[in-house]
mmCIF file with all atom_site columns, C-alpha atoms in Angstrom:
data_model
loop_
_atom_site.group_PDB
_atom_site.id
_atom_site.type_symbol
_atom_site.label_atom_id
_atom_site.label_alt_id
_atom_site.label_comp_id
_atom_site.label_asym_id
_atom_site.label_entity_id
_atom_site.label_seq_id
_atom_site.pdbx_PDB_ins_code
_atom_site.Cartn_x
_atom_site.Cartn_y
_atom_site.Cartn_z
_atom_site.occupancy
_atom_site.B_iso_or_equiv
_atom_site.pdbx_formal_charge
_atom_site.auth_seq_id
_atom_site.auth_comp_id
_atom_site.auth_asym_id
_atom_site.auth_atom_id
_atom_site.pdbx_PDB_model_num
ATOM 1  C CA . MET A 1 1  ? 12.559  -0.223  -0.878 1.00 0.00 ? 1  MET A CA 1
ATOM 2  C CA . GLN A 1 2  ? 15.484  -0.769  1.407  1.00 0.00 ? 2  GLN A CA 1
ATOM 3  C CA . GLY A 1 3  ? 16.068  -3.758  3.622  1.00 0.00 ? 3  GLY A CA 1
ATOM 4  C CA . LYS A 1 4  ? 14.344  -7.098  3.755  1.00 0.00 ? 4  LYS A CA 1
ATOM 5  C CA . HIS A 1 5  ? 10.893  -7.322  2.174  1.00 0.00 ? 5  HIS A CA 1
ATOM 6  C CA . ARG A 1 6  ? 8.112   -8.668  4.369  1.00 0.00 ? 6  ARG A CA 1
ATOM 7  C CA . THR A 1 7  ? 4.419   -9.436  3.903  1.00 0.00 ? 7  THR A CA 1
ATOM 8  C CA . VAL A 1 8  ? 2.000   -9.924  6.794  1.00 0.00 ? 8  VAL A CA 1
ATOM 9  C CA . ARG A 1 9  ? -1.707  -10.380 7.348  1.00 0.00 ? 9  ARG A CA 1
ATOM 10 C CA . ALA A 1 10 ? -3.185  -8.312  10.157 1.00 0.00 ? 10 ALA A CA 1
ATOM 11 C CA . HIS A 1 11 ? -6.462  -8.869  11.979 1.00 0.00 ? 11 HIS A CA 1
ATOM 12 C CA . VAL A 1 12 ? -7.550  -5.888  14.080 1.00 0.00 ? 12 VAL A CA 1
ATOM 13 C CA . SER A 1 13 ? -10.351 -6.192  16.655 1.00 0.00 ? 13 SER A CA 1
ATOM 14 C CA . GLY A 1 14 ? -12.186 -3.673  18.796 1.00 0.00 ? 14 GLY A CA 1
ATOM 15 C CA . LYS A 1 15 ? -14.115 -0.585  17.758 1.00 0.00 ? 15 LYS A CA 1
ATOM 16 C CA . VAL A 1 16 ? -12.581 -0.395  14.287 1.00 0.00 ? 16 VAL A CA 1
ATOM 17 C CA . GLN A 1 17 ? -15.587 -0.100  11.983 1.00 0.00 ? 17 GLN A CA 1
ATOM 18 C CA . GLY A 1 18 ? -17.523 3.132   11.589 1.00 0.00 ? 18 GLY A CA 1
ATOM 19 C CA . VAL A 1 19 ? -14.491 5.227   12.597 1.00 0.00 ? 19 VAL A CA 1
ATOM 20 C CA . SER A 1 20 ? -12.731 5.498   9.176  1.00 0.00 ? 20 SER A CA 1
ATOM 21 C CA . TYR A 1 21 ? -10.179 2.860   10.181 1.00 0.00 ? 21 TYR A CA 1
ATOM 22 C CA . ARG A 1 22 ? -9.758  1.616   6.589  1.00 0.00 ? 22 ARG A CA 1
ATOM 23 C CA . VAL A 1 23 ? -9.165  5.128   5.203  1.00 0.00 ? 23 VAL A CA 1
ATOM 24 C CA . TRP A 1 24 ? -6.738  5.887   8.011  1.00 0.00 ? 24 TRP A CA 1
ATOM 25 C CA . THR A 1 25 ? -4.893  2.588   7.438  1.00 0.00 ? 25 THR A CA 1
ATOM 26 C CA . ARG A 1 26 ? -4.533  3.305   3.724  1.00 0.00 ? 26 ARG A CA 1
ATOM 27 C CA . GLY A 1 27 ? -3.113  6.769   4.456  1.00 0.00 ? 27 GLY A CA 1
ATOM 28 C CA . GLU A 1 28 ? -0.610  5.473   6.999  1.00 0.00 ? 28 GLU A CA 1
ATOM 29 C CA . ALA A 1 29 ? 0.464   2.638   4.694  1.00 0.00 ? 29 ALA A CA 1
ATOM 30 C CA . MET A 1 30 ? 0.990   5.020   1.793  1.00 0.00 ? 30 MET A CA 1
ATOM 31 C CA . ARG A 1 31 ? 3.070   7.366   3.993  1.00 0.00 ? 31 ARG A CA 1
ATOM 32 C CA . LEU A 1 32 ? 5.280   4.388   4.865  1.00 0.00 ? 32 LEU A CA 1
ATOM 33 C CA . GLY A 1 33 ? 5.609   3.274   1.228  1.00 0.00 ? 33 GLY A CA 1
ATOM 34 C CA . LEU A 1 34 ? 3.717   0.024   1.790  1.00 0.00 ? 34 LEU A CA 1
ATOM 35 C CA . THR A 1 35 ? 1.472   -1.924  -0.564 1.00 0.00 ? 35 THR A CA 1
ATOM 36 C CA . GLY A 1 36 ? -1.469  -4.187  0.168  1.00 0.00 ? 36 GLY A CA 1
ATOM 37 C CA . TRP A 1 37 ? -5.122  -3.848  1.073  1.00 0.00 ? 37 TRP A CA 1
ATOM 38 C CA . VAL A 1 38 ? -7.514  -3.342  3.982  1.00 0.00 ? 38 VAL A CA 1
ATOM 39 C CA . ARG A 1 39 ? -11.132 -4.462  4.385  1.00 0.00 ? 39 ARG A CA 1
ATOM 40 C CA . ASN A 1 40 ? -13.942 -4.706  6.937  1.00 0.00 ? 40 ASN A CA 1
ATOM 41 C CA . GLU A 1 41 ? -14.864 -8.178  8.121  1.00 0.00 ? 41 GLU A CA 1
ATOM 42 C CA . ARG A 1 42 ? -18.387 -9.392  8.915  1.00 0.00 ? 42 ARG A CA 1
ATOM 43 C CA . ASP A 1 43 ? -17.535 -9.840  12.601 1.00 0.00 ? 43 ASP A CA 1
ATOM 44 C CA . GLY A 1 44 ? -16.779 -6.112  13.050 1.00 0.00 ? 44 GLY A CA 1
ATOM 45 C CA . SER A 1 45 ? -13.010 -6.470  12.769 1.00 0.00 ? 45 SER A CA 1
ATOM 46 C CA . VAL A 1 46 ? -10.663 -5.187  10.057 1.00 0.00 ? 46 VAL A CA 1
ATOM 47 C CA . ALA A 1 47 ? -8.257  -7.342  8.023  1.00 0.00 ? 47 ALA A CA 1
ATOM 48 C CA . ALA A 1 48 ? -5.238  -6.130  6.081  1.00 0.00 ? 48 ALA A CA 1
ATOM 49 C CA . LEU A 1 49 ? -2.420  -7.415  3.914  1.00 0.00 ? 49 LEU A CA 1
ATOM 50 C CA . ILE A 1 50 ? 0.677   -5.278  4.387  1.00 0.00 ? 50 ILE A CA 1
ATOM 51 C CA . ALA A 1 51 ? 3.845   -5.576  2.289  1.00 0.00 ? 51 ALA A CA 1
ATOM 52 C CA . GLY A 1 52 ? 7.076   -3.636  2.080  1.00 0.00 ? 52 GLY A CA 1
ATOM 53 C CA . ALA A 1 53 ? 10.406  -3.077  3.780  1.00 0.00 ? 53 ALA A CA 1
ATOM 54 C CA . ASP A 1 54 ? 10.599  -4.879  7.117  1.00 0.00 ? 54 ASP A CA 1
ATOM 55 C CA . ALA A 1 55 ? 11.091  -1.648  9.107  1.00 0.00 ? 55 ALA A CA 1
ATOM 56 C CA . ALA A 1 56 ? 8.069   -0.020  7.439  1.00 0.00 ? 56 ALA A CA 1
ATOM 57 C CA . VAL A 1 57 ? 5.906   -3.100  8.070  1.00 0.00 ? 57 VAL A CA 1
ATOM 58 C CA . MET A 1 58 ? 6.949   -3.073  11.742 1.00 0.00 ? 58 MET A CA 1
ATOM 59 C CA . ALA A 1 59 ? 6.070   0.626   11.986 1.00 0.00 ? 59 ALA A CA 1
ATOM 60 C CA . MET A 1 60 ? 2.663   -0.049  10.445 1.00 0.00 ? 60 MET A CA 1
ATOM 61 C CA . ILE A 1 61 ? 1.972   -2.876  12.888 1.00 0.00 ? 61 ILE A CA 1
ATOM 62 C CA . GLU A 1 62 ? 2.638   -0.456  15.754 1.00 0.00 ? 62 GLU A CA 1
ATOM 63 C CA . ARG A 1 63 ? 0.347   2.144   14.194 1.00 0.00 ? 63 ARG A CA 1
ATOM 64 C CA . LEU A 1 64 ? -2.481  -0.382  13.816 1.00 0.00 ? 64 LEU A CA 1
ATOM 65 C CA . TRP A 1 65 ? -2.748  -0.380  17.620 1.00 0.00 ? 65 TRP A CA 1
ATOM 66 C CA . GLN A 1 66 ? -3.475  3.358   17.578 1.00 0.00 ? 66 GLN A CA 1
ATOM 67 C CA . GLY A 1 67 ? -5.896  3.794   14.692 1.00 0.00 ? 67 GLY A CA 1
ATOM 68 C CA . PRO A 1 68 ? -7.793  6.986   13.910 1.00 0.00 ? 68 PRO A CA 1
ATOM 69 C CA . ARG A 1 69 ? -9.649  9.145   16.413 1.00 0.00 ? 69 ARG A CA 1
ATOM 70 C CA . GLY A 1 70 ? -12.662 7.214   17.630 1.00 0.00 ? 70 GLY A CA 1
ATOM 71 C CA . ALA A 1 71 ? -11.082 3.780   17.250 1.00 0.00 ? 71 ALA A CA 1
ATOM 72 C CA . LEU A 1 72 ? -10.554 1.555   20.259 1.00 0.00 ? 72 LEU A CA 1
ATOM 73 C CA . VAL A 1 73 ? -8.261  -1.323  19.306 1.00 0.00 ? 73 VAL A CA 1
ATOM 74 C CA . SER A 1 74 ? -8.390  -4.337  21.616 1.00 0.00 ? 74 SER A CA 1
ATOM 75 C CA . LYS A 1 75 ? -6.275  -6.813  19.624 1.00 0.00 ? 75 LYS A CA 1
ATOM 76 C CA . VAL A 1 76 ? -3.902  -6.879  16.644 1.00 0.00 ? 76 VAL A CA 1
ATOM 77 C CA . GLU A 1 77 ? -3.009  -10.353 15.404 1.00 0.00 ? 77 GLU A CA 1
ATOM 78 C CA . ILE A 1 78 ? -0.191  -10.686 12.868 1.00 0.00 ? 78 ILE A CA 1
ATOM 79 C CA . GLU A 1 79 ? 0.836   -13.656 10.764 1.00 0.00 ? 79 GLU A CA 1
ATOM 80 C CA . GLU A 1 80 ? 3.490   -13.882 8.094  1.00 0.00 ? 80 GLU A CA 1
ATOM 81 C CA . ALA A 1 81 ? 2.055   -14.187 4.589  1.00 0.00 ? 81 ALA A CA 1
ATOM 82 C CA . SER A 1 82 ? 3.238   -15.186 1.146  1.00 0.00 ? 82 SER A CA 1
ATOM 83 C CA . ASP A 1 83 ? 0.357   -13.490 -0.692 1.00 0.00 ? 83 ASP A CA 1
ATOM 84 C CA . ASP A 1 84 ? 1.154   -11.200 -3.584 1.00 0.00 ? 84 ASP A CA 1
ATOM 85 C CA . ALA A 1 85 ? 0.321   -7.612  -2.656 1.00 0.00 ? 85 ALA A CA 1
ATOM 86 C CA . PRO A 1 86 ? -1.034  -5.158  -5.232 1.00 0.00 ? 86 PRO A CA 1
ATOM 87 C CA . VAL A 1 87 ? 1.332   -2.422  -6.467 1.00 0.00 ? 87 VAL A CA 1
ATOM 88 C CA . ASP A 1 88 ? -0.529  0.151   -4.349 1.00 0.00 ? 88 ASP A CA 1
ATOM 89 C CA . PHE A 1 89 ? -2.546  0.127   -1.109 1.00 0.00 ? 89 PHE A CA 1
ATOM 90 C CA . ARG A 1 90 ? -6.264  -0.473  -1.622 1.00 0.00 ? 90 ARG A CA 1
ATOM 91 C CA . ILE A 1 91 ? -9.446  -0.388  0.374  1.00 0.00 ? 91 ILE A CA 1
ATOM 92 C CA . ILE A 1 92 ? -11.430 -3.500  -0.478 1.00 0.00 ? 92 ILE A CA 1
ATOM 93 C CA . VAL A 1 93 ? -15.180 -3.304  -0.076 1.00 0.00 ? 93 VAL A CA 1
#
């Protein structure tokens, strides 16, 4: 990875469950060379841990606002994290 390494936690609200948001997120993260995980939350939102080069993390944050066809994102909250990310990008059930 080039550039500064960054890890963030994302919390995505709106119509993000039942539209393959987790699968889409994993695909986008892998295309950007990121590691981490994504999971559904009980409140209907989606949470993710995203780690990688700063520019790739920023690109992923922008993409979270779009989501897959059928998603309607109303809010993306980001906070810096110090969590260790896995060596790949996983969907957590």
